[in-house]
PDB file of C-alpha atoms in Angstrom:
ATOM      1  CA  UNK T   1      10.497 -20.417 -24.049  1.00 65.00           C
ATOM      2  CA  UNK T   2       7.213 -18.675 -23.648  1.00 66.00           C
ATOM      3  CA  UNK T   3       5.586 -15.874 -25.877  1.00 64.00           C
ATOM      4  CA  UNK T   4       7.243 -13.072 -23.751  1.00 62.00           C
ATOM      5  CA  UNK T   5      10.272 -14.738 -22.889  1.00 61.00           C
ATOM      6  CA  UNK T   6      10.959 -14.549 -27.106  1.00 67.00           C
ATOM      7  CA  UNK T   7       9.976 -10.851 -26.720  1.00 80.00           C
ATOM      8  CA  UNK T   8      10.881  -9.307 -23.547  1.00 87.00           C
ATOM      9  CA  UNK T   9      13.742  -7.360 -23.823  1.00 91.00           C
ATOM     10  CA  UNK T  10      14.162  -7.641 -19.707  1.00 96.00           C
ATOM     11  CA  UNK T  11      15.996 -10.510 -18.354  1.00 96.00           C
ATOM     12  CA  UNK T  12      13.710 -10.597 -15.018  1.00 97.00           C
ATOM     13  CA  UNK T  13      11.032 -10.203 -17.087  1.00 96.00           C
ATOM     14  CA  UNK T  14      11.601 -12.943 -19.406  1.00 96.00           C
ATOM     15  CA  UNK T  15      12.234 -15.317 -16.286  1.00 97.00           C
ATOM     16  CA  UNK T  16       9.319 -14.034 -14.436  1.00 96.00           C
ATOM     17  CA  UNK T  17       7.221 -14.848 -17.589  1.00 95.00           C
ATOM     18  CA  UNK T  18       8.964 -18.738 -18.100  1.00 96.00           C
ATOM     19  CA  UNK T  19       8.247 -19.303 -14.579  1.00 97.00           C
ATOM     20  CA  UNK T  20       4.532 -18.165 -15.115  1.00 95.00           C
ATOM     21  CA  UNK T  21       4.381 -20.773 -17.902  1.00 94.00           C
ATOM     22  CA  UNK T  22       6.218 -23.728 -15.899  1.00 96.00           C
ATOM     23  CA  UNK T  23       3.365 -22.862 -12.666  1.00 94.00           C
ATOM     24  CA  UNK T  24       0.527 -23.711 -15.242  1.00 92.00           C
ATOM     25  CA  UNK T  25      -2.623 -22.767 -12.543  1.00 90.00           C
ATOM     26  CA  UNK T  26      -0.826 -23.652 -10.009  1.00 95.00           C
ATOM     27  CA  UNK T  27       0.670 -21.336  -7.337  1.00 95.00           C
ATOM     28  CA  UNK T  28       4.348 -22.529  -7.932  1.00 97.00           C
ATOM     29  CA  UNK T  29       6.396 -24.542 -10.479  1.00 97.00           C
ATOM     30  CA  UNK T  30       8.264 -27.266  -8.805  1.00 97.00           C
ATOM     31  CA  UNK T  31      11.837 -27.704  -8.946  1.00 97.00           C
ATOM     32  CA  UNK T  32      11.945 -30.645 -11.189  1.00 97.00           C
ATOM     33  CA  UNK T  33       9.611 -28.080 -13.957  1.00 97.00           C
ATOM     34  CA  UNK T  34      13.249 -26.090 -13.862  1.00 97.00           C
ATOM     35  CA  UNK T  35      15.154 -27.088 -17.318  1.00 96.00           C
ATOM     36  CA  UNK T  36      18.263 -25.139 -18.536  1.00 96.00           C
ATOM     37  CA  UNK T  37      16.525 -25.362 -22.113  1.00 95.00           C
ATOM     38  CA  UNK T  38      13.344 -24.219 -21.416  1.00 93.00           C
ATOM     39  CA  UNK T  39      15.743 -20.447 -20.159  1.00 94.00           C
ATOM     40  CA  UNK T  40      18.019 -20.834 -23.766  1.00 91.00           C
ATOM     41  CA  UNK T  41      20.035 -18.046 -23.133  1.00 93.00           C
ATOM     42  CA  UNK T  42      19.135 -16.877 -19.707  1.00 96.00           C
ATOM     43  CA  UNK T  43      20.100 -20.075 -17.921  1.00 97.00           C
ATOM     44  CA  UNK T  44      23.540 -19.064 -17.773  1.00 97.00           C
ATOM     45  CA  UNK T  45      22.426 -15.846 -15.524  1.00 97.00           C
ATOM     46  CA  UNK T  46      20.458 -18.156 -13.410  1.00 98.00           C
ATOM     47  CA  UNK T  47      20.513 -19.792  -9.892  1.00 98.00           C
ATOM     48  CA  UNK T  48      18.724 -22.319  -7.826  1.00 98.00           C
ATOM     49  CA  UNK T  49      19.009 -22.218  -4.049  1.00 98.00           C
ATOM     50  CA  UNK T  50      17.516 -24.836  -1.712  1.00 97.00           C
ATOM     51  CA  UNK T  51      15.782 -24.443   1.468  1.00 97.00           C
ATOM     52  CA  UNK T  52      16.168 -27.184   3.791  1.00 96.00           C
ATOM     53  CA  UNK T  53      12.902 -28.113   5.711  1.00 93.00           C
ATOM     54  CA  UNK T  54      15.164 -28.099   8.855  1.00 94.00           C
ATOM     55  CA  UNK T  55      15.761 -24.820   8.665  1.00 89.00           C
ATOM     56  CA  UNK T  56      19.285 -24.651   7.964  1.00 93.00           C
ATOM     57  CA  UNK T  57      21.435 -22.585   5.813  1.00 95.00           C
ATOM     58  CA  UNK T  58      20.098 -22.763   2.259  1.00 97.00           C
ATOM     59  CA  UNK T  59      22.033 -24.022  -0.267  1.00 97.00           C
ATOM     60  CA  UNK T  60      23.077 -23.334  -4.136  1.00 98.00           C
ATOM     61  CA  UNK T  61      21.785 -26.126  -6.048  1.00 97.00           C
ATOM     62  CA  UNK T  62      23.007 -24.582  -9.514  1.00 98.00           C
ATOM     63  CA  UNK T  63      24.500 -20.902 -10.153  1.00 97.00           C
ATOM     64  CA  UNK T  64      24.926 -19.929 -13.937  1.00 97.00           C
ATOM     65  CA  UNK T  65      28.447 -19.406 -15.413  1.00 96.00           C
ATOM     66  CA  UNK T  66      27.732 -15.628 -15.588  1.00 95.00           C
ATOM     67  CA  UNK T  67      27.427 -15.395 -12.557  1.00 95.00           C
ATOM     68  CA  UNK T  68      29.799 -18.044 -11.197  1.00 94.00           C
ATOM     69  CA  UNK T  69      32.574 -16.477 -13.595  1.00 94.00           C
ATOM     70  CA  UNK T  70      32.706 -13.051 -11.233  1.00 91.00           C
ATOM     71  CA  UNK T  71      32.963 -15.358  -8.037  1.00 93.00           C
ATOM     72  CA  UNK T  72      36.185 -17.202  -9.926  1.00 92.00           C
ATOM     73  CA  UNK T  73      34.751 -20.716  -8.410  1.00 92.00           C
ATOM     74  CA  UNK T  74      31.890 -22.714  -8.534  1.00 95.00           C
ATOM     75  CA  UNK T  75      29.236 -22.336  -5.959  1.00 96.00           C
ATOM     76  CA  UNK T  76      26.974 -25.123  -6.356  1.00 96.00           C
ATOM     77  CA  UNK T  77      26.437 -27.303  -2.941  1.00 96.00           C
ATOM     78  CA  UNK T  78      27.631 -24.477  -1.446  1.00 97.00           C
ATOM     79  CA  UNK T  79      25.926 -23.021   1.279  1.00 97.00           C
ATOM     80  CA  UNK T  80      24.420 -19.275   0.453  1.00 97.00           C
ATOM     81  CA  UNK T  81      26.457 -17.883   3.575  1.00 96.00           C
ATOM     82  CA  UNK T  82      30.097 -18.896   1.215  1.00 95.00           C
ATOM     83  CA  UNK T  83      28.815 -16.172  -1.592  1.00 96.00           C
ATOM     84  CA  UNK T  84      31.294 -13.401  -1.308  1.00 95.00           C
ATOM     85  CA  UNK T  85      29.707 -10.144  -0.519  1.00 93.00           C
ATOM     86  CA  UNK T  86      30.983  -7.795  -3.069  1.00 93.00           C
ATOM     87  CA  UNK T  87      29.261  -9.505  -5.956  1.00 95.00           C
ATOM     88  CA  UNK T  88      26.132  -9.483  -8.384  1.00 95.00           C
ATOM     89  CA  UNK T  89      25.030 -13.070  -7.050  1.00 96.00           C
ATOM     90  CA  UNK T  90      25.310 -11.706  -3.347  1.00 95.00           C
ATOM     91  CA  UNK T  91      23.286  -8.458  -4.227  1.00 95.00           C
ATOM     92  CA  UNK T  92      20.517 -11.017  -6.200  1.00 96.00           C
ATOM     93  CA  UNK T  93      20.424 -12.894  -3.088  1.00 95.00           C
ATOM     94  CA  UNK T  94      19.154  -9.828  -1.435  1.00 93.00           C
ATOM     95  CA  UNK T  95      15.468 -10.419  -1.651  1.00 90.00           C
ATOM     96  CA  UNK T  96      15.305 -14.154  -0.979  1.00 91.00           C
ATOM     97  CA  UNK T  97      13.548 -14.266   2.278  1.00 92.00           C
ATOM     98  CA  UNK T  98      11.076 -11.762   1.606  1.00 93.00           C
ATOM     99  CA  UNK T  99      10.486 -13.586  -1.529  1.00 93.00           C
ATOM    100  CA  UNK T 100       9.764 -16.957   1.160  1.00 95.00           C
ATOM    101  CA  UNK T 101       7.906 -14.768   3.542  1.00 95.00           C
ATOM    102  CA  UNK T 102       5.373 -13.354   0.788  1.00 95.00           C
ATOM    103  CA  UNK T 103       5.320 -16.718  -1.124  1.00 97.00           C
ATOM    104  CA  UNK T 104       5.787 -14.183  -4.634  1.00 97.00           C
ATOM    105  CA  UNK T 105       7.838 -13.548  -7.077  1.00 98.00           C
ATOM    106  CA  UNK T 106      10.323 -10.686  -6.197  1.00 97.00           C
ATOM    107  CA  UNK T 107      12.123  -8.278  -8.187  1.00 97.00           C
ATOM    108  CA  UNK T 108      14.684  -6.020  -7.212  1.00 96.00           C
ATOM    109  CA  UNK T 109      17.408  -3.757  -8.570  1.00 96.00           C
ATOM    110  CA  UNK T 110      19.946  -0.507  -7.949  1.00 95.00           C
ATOM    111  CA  UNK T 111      23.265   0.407  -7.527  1.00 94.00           C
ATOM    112  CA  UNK T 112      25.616  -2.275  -5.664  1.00 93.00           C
ATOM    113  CA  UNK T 113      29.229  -2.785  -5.608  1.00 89.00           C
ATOM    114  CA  UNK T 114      31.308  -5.216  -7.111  1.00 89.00           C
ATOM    115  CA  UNK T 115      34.498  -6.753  -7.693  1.00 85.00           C
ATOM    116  CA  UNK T 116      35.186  -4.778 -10.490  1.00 87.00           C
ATOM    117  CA  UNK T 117      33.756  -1.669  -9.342  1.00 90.00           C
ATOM    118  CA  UNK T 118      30.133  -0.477  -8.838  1.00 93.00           C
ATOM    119  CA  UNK T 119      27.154  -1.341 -10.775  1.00 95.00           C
ATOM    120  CA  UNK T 120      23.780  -0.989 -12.102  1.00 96.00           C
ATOM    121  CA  UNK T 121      21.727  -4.476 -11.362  1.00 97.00           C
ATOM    122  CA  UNK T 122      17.992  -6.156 -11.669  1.00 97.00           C
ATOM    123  CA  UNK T 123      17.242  -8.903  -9.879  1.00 97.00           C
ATOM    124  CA  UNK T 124      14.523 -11.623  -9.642  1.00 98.00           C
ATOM    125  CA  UNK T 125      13.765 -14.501  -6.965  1.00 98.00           C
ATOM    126  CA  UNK T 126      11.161 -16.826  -7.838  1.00 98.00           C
ATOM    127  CA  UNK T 127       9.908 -19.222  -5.483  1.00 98.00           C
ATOM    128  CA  UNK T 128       9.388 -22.885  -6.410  1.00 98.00           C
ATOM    129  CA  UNK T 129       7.182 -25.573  -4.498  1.00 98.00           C
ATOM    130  CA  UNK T 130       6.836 -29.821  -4.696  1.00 96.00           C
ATOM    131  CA  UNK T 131       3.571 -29.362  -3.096  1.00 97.00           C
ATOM    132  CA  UNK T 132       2.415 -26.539  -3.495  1.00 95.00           C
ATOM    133  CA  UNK T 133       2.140 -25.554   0.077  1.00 95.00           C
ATOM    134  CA  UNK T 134       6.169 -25.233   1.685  1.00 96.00           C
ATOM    135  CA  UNK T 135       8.384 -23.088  -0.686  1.00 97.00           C
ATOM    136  CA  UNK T 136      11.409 -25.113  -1.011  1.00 97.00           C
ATOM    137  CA  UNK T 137      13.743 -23.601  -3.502  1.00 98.00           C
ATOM    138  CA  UNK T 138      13.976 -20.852  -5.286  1.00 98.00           C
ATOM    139  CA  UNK T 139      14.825 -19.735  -8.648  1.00 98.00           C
ATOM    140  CA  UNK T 140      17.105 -16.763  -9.429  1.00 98.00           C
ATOM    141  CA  UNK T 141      17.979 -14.704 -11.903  1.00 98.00           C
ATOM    142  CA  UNK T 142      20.171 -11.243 -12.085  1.00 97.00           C
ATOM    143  CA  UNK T 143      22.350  -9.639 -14.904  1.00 96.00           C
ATOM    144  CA  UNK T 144      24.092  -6.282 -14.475  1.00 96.00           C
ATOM    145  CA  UNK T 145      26.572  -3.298 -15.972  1.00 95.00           C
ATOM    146  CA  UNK T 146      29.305  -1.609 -14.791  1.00 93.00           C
ATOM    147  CA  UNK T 147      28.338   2.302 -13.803  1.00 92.00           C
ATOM    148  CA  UNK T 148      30.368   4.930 -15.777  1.00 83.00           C
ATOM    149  CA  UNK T 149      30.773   7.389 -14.105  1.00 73.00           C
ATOM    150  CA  UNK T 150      32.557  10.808 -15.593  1.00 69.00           C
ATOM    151  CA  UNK T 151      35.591  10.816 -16.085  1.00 60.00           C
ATOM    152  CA  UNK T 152      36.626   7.092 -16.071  1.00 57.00           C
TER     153      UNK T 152
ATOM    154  CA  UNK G   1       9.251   2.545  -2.969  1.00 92.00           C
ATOM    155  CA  UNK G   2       7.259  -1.097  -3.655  1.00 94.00           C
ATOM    156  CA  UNK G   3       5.157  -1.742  -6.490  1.00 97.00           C
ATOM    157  CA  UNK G   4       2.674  -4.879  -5.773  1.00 97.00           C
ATOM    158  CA  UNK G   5       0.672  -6.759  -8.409  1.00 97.00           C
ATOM    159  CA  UNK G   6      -2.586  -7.749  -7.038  1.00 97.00           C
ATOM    160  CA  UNK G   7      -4.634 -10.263  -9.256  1.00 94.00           C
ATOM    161  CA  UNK G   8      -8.120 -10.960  -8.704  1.00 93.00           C
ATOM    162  CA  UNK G   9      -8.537 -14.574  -8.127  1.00 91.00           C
ATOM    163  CA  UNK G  10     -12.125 -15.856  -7.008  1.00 89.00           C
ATOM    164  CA  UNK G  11     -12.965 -12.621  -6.295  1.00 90.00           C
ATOM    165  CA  UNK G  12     -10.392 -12.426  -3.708  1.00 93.00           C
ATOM    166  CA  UNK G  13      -7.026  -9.991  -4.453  1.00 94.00           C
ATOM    167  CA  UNK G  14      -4.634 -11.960  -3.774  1.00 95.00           C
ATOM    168  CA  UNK G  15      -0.548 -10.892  -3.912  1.00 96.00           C
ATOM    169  CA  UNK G  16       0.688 -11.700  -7.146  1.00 96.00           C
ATOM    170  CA  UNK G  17       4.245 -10.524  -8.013  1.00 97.00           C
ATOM    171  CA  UNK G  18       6.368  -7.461  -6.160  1.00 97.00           C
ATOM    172  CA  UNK G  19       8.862  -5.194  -7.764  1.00 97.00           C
ATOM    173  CA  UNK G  20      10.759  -1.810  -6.694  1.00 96.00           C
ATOM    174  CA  UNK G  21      10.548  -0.573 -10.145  1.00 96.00           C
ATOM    175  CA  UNK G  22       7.494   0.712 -11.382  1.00 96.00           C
ATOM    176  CA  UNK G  23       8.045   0.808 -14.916  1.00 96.00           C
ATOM    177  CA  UNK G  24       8.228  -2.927 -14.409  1.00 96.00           C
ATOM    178  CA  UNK G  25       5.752  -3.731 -12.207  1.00 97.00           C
ATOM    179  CA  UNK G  26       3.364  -1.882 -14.574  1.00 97.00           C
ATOM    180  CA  UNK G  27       5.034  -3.488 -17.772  1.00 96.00           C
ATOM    181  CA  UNK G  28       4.109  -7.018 -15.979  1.00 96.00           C
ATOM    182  CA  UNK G  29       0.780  -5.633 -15.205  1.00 96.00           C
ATOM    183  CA  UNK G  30       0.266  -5.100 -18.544  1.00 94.00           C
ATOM    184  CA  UNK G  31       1.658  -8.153 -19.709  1.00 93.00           C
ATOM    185  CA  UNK G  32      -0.954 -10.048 -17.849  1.00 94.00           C
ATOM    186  CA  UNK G  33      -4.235  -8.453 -18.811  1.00 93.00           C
ATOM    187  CA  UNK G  34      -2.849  -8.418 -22.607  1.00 91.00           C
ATOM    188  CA  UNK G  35      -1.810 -11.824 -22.228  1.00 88.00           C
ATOM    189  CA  UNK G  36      -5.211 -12.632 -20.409  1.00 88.00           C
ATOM    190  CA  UNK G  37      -3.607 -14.610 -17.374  1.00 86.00           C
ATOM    191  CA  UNK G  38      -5.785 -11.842 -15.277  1.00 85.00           C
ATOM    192  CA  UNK G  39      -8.614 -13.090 -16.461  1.00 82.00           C
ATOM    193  CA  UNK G  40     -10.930 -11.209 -13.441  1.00 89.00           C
ATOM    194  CA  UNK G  41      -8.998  -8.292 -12.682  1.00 93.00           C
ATOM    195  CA  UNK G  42      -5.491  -6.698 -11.703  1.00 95.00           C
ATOM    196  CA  UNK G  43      -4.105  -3.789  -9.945  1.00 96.00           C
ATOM    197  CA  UNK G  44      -0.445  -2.398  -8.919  1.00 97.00           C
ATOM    198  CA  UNK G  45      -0.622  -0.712  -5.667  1.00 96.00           C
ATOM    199  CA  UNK G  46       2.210   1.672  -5.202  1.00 96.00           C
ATOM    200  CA  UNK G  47       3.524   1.107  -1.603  1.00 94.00           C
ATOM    201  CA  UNK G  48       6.056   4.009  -0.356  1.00 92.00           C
ATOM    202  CA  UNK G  49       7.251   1.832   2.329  1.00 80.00           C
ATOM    203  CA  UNK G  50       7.252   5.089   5.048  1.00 85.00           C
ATOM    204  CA  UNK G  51       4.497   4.257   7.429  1.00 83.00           C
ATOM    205  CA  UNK G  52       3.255   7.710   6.276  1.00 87.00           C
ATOM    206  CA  UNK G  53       2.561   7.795   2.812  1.00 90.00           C
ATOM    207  CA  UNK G  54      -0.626   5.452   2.413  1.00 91.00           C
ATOM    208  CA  UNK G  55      -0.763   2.649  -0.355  1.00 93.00           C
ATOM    209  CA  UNK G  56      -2.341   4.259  -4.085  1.00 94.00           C
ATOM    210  CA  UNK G  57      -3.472   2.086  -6.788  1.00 95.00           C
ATOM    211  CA  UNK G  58      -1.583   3.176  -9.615  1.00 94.00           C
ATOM    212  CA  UNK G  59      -3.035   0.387 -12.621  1.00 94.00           C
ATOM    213  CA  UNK G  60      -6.266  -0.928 -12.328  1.00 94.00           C
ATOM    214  CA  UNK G  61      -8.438  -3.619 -14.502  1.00 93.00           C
ATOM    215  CA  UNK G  62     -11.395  -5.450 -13.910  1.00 88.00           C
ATOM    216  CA  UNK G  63     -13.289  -7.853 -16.155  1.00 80.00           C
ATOM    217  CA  UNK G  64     -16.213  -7.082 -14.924  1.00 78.00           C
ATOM    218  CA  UNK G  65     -15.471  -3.152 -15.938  1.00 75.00           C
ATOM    219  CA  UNK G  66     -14.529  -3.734 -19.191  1.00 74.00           C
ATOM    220  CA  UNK G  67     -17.297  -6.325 -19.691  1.00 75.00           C
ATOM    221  CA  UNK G  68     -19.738  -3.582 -18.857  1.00 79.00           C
ATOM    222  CA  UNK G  69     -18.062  -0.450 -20.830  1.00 80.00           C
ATOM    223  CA  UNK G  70     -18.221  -3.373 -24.090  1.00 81.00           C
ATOM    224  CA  UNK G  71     -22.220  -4.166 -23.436  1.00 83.00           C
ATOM    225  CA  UNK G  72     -22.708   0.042 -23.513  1.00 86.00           C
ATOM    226  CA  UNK G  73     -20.225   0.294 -27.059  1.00 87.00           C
ATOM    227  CA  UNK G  74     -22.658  -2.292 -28.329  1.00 87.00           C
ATOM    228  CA  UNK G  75     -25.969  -0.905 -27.206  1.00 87.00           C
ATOM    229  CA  UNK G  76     -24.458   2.520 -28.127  1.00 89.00           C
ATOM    230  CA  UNK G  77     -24.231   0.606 -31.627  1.00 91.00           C
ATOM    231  CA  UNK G  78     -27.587  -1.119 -31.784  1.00 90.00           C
ATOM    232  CA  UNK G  79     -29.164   2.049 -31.141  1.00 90.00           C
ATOM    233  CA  UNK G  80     -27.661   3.922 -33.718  1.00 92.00           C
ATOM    234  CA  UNK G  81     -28.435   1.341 -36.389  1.00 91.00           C
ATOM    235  CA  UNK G  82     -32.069   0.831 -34.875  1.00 91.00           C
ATOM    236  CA  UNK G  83     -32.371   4.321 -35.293  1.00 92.00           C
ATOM    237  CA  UNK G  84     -31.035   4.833 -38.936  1.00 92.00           C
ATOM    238  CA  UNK G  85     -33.486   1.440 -39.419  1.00 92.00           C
ATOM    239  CA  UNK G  86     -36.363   4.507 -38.106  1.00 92.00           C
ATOM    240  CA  UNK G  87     -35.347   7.371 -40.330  1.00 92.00           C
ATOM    241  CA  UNK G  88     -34.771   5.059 -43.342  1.00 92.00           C
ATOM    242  CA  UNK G  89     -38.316   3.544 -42.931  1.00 92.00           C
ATOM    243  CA  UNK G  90     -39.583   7.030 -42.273  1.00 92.00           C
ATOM    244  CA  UNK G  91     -37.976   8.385 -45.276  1.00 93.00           C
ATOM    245  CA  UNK G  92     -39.401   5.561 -47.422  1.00 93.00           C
ATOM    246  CA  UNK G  93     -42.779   6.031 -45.623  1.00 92.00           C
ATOM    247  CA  UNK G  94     -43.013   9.827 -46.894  1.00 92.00           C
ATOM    248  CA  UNK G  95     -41.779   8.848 -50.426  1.00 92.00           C
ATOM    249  CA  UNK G  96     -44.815   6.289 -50.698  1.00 92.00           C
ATOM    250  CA  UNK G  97     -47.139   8.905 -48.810  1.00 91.00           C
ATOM    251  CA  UNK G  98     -46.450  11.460 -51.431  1.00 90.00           C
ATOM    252  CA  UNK G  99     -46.567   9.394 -53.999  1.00 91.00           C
ATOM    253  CA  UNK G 100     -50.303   8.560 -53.002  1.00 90.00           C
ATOM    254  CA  UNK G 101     -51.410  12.289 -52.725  1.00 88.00           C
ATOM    255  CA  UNK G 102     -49.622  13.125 -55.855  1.00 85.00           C
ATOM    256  CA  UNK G 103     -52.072   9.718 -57.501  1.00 85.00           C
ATOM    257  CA  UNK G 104     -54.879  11.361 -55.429  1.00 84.00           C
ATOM    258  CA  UNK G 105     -55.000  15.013 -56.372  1.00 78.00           C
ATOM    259  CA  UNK G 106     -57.732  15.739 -59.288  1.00 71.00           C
ATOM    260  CA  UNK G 107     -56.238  15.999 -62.474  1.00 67.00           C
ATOM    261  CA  UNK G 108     -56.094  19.717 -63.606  1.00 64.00           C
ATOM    262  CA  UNK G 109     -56.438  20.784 -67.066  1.00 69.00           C
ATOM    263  CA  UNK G 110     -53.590  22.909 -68.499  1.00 80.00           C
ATOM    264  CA  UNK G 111     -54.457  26.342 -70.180  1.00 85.00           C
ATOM    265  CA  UNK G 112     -53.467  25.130 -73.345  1.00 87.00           C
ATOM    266  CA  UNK G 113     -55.604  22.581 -73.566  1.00 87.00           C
ATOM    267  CA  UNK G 114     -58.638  25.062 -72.365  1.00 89.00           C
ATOM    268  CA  UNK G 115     -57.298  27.272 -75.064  1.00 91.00           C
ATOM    269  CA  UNK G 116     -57.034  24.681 -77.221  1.00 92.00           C
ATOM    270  CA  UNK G 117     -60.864  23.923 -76.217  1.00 89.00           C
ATOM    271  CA  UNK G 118     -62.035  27.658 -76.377  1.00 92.00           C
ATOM    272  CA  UNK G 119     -60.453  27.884 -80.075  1.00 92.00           C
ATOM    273  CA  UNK G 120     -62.334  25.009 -81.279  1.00 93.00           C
ATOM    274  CA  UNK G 121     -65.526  26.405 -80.015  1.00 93.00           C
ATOM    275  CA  UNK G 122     -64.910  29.766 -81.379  1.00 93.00           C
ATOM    276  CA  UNK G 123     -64.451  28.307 -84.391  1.00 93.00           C
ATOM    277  CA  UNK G 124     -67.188  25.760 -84.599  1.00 92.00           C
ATOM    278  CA  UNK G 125     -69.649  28.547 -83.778  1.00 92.00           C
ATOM    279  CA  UNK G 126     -68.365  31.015 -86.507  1.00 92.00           C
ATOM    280  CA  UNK G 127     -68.908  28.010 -88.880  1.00 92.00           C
ATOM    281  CA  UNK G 128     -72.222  27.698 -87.532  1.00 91.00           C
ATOM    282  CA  UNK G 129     -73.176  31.369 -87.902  1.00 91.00           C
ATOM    283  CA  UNK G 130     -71.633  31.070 -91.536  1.00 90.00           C
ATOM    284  CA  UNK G 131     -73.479  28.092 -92.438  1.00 90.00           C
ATOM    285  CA  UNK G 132     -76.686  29.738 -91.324  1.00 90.00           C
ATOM    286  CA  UNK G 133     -76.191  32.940 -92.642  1.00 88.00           C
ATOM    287  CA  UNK G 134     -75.817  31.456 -95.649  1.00 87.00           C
ATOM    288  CA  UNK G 135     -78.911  29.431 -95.462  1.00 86.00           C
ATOM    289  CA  UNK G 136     -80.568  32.343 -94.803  1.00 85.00           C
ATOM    290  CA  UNK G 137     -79.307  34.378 -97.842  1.00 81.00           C
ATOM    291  CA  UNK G 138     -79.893  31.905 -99.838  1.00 74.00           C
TER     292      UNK G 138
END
């Protein structure tokens, strides 16, 4: 894990910063740069999604256990369409095709509802490359806390 | 409201990063010019998304800027120390200048010493009259 990623107190932040070390001076990391290690404790709050050349519906390649565990089954191979709306994975899915469009790194975060009631989320998509050129997955990370509100 | 990192690559500003958080798009901002993977230059650009409200640069660094505002701290420096260099040499230049008008200046004869002088002739020349009054009694 990189510098900041042993720092960073932010989980987008320490992702944002691990991807920055996998590109190296290139414009993206590829998909095979992606280890579970190099994340340690994040990985688990992480997803991959692939994006068919064809153009058809992108697919989970690998969705952490924290995020998996809300969902109550596994959605790797799954197509992104399957994720159920009212969860954190669903609301971190959000920004992906802006984050394809602008070829960057996207953060984003709010209020959202979920299963087991509403929360407070951050988000990150990351995109990764082969070449350099077509972005053809992305990387994903998102963690989140239930809202209090008064009286609960 | 959109916060976009710019960095400076090849003197072109090209997109780096966005966020909808500002604290973290200027945490990340920060980030990279301390880490130095902006190594020309960086800016956030605060985008309020409205059609109304134009873009504002919020964060801005440039190499180039800080490359410049370092070359004035040190000539700011070297002329300080170029010019304490001037007043010590000056100060030393007036010490030895004094010191050669004080080696100079006649040497002048204290009173006491002209006292001193008159006395002795006062009393050589009593002796004298003494000595030849007596001669002349005699």
């Amino acid at each position: 894990m990189s510098e900041t990623g042993r720092t960073e107190k932010r989980l987008v932040l320490r992702v944002l910063a691990q991807w920055r070390e996998l590109r190296g001076d290139r414009r993206f990391p590829s998909i095979e740069d992606v280890k579970a290690e190099a994340f340690v404790s994040d990985w688990p709050f992480c997803f991959l999604v692939e994006l068919p050349e064809d153009g058809s519906t992108p697919r989970f390649l690998y969705v952490g256990a924290a995020l998996d565990e809300e969902i109550g089954r596994p959605m790797a191979g799954l197509p992104i369409s399957e994720c159920p709306p009212d969860t954190l994975l669903a609301a971190a899915l959000v920004p992906h095709a802006e984050a394809v469009s602008r070829e960057v790194p996207l953060s984003l975060g709010g209020e959202a509802e979920s299963r087991a009631g509403p929360i407070l989320y951050r988000s990150i998509v990351l995109p990764l490359s082969q070449d350099d050129e077509r972005i053809d997955h992305l990387l994903g990370a998102a963690n989140s806390r239930l809202v209090v509100k008064d009286g609960d | 409201m959109r916060y976009e990192i710019h960095c400076n690559v090849k003197g072109k500003w090209v997109l780096d990063s966005l966020f909808d958080d500002k604290t973290l798009a200027l945490d990340e901002a920060n980030g990279l010019v301390t880490r130095g993977r902006a190594r020309l230059g960086l800016k956030v650009i605060e985008d309020a998304d409205d059609m109304k409200t134009p873009p504002r640069t919020i964060f801005f660094y440039s190499a180039a800027a800080v490359e410049k505002m370092d070359a004035a701290k040190k000539h700011k420096v070297v002329m300080k120390e170029v010019q304490a260099a001037r007043d010590d040499r000056k100060v030393k230049k007036e010490a030895v200048r004094q010191a050669a008008v004080v080696a100079a200046a006649p040497k002048k004869t204290s009173a006491a010493m002209i006292a001193l002088r008159l006395g002795l002739i006062l009393v050589g020349g009593i002796v004298a009259l003494q000595t030849l009054r007596m001669t002349l009694l005699d």
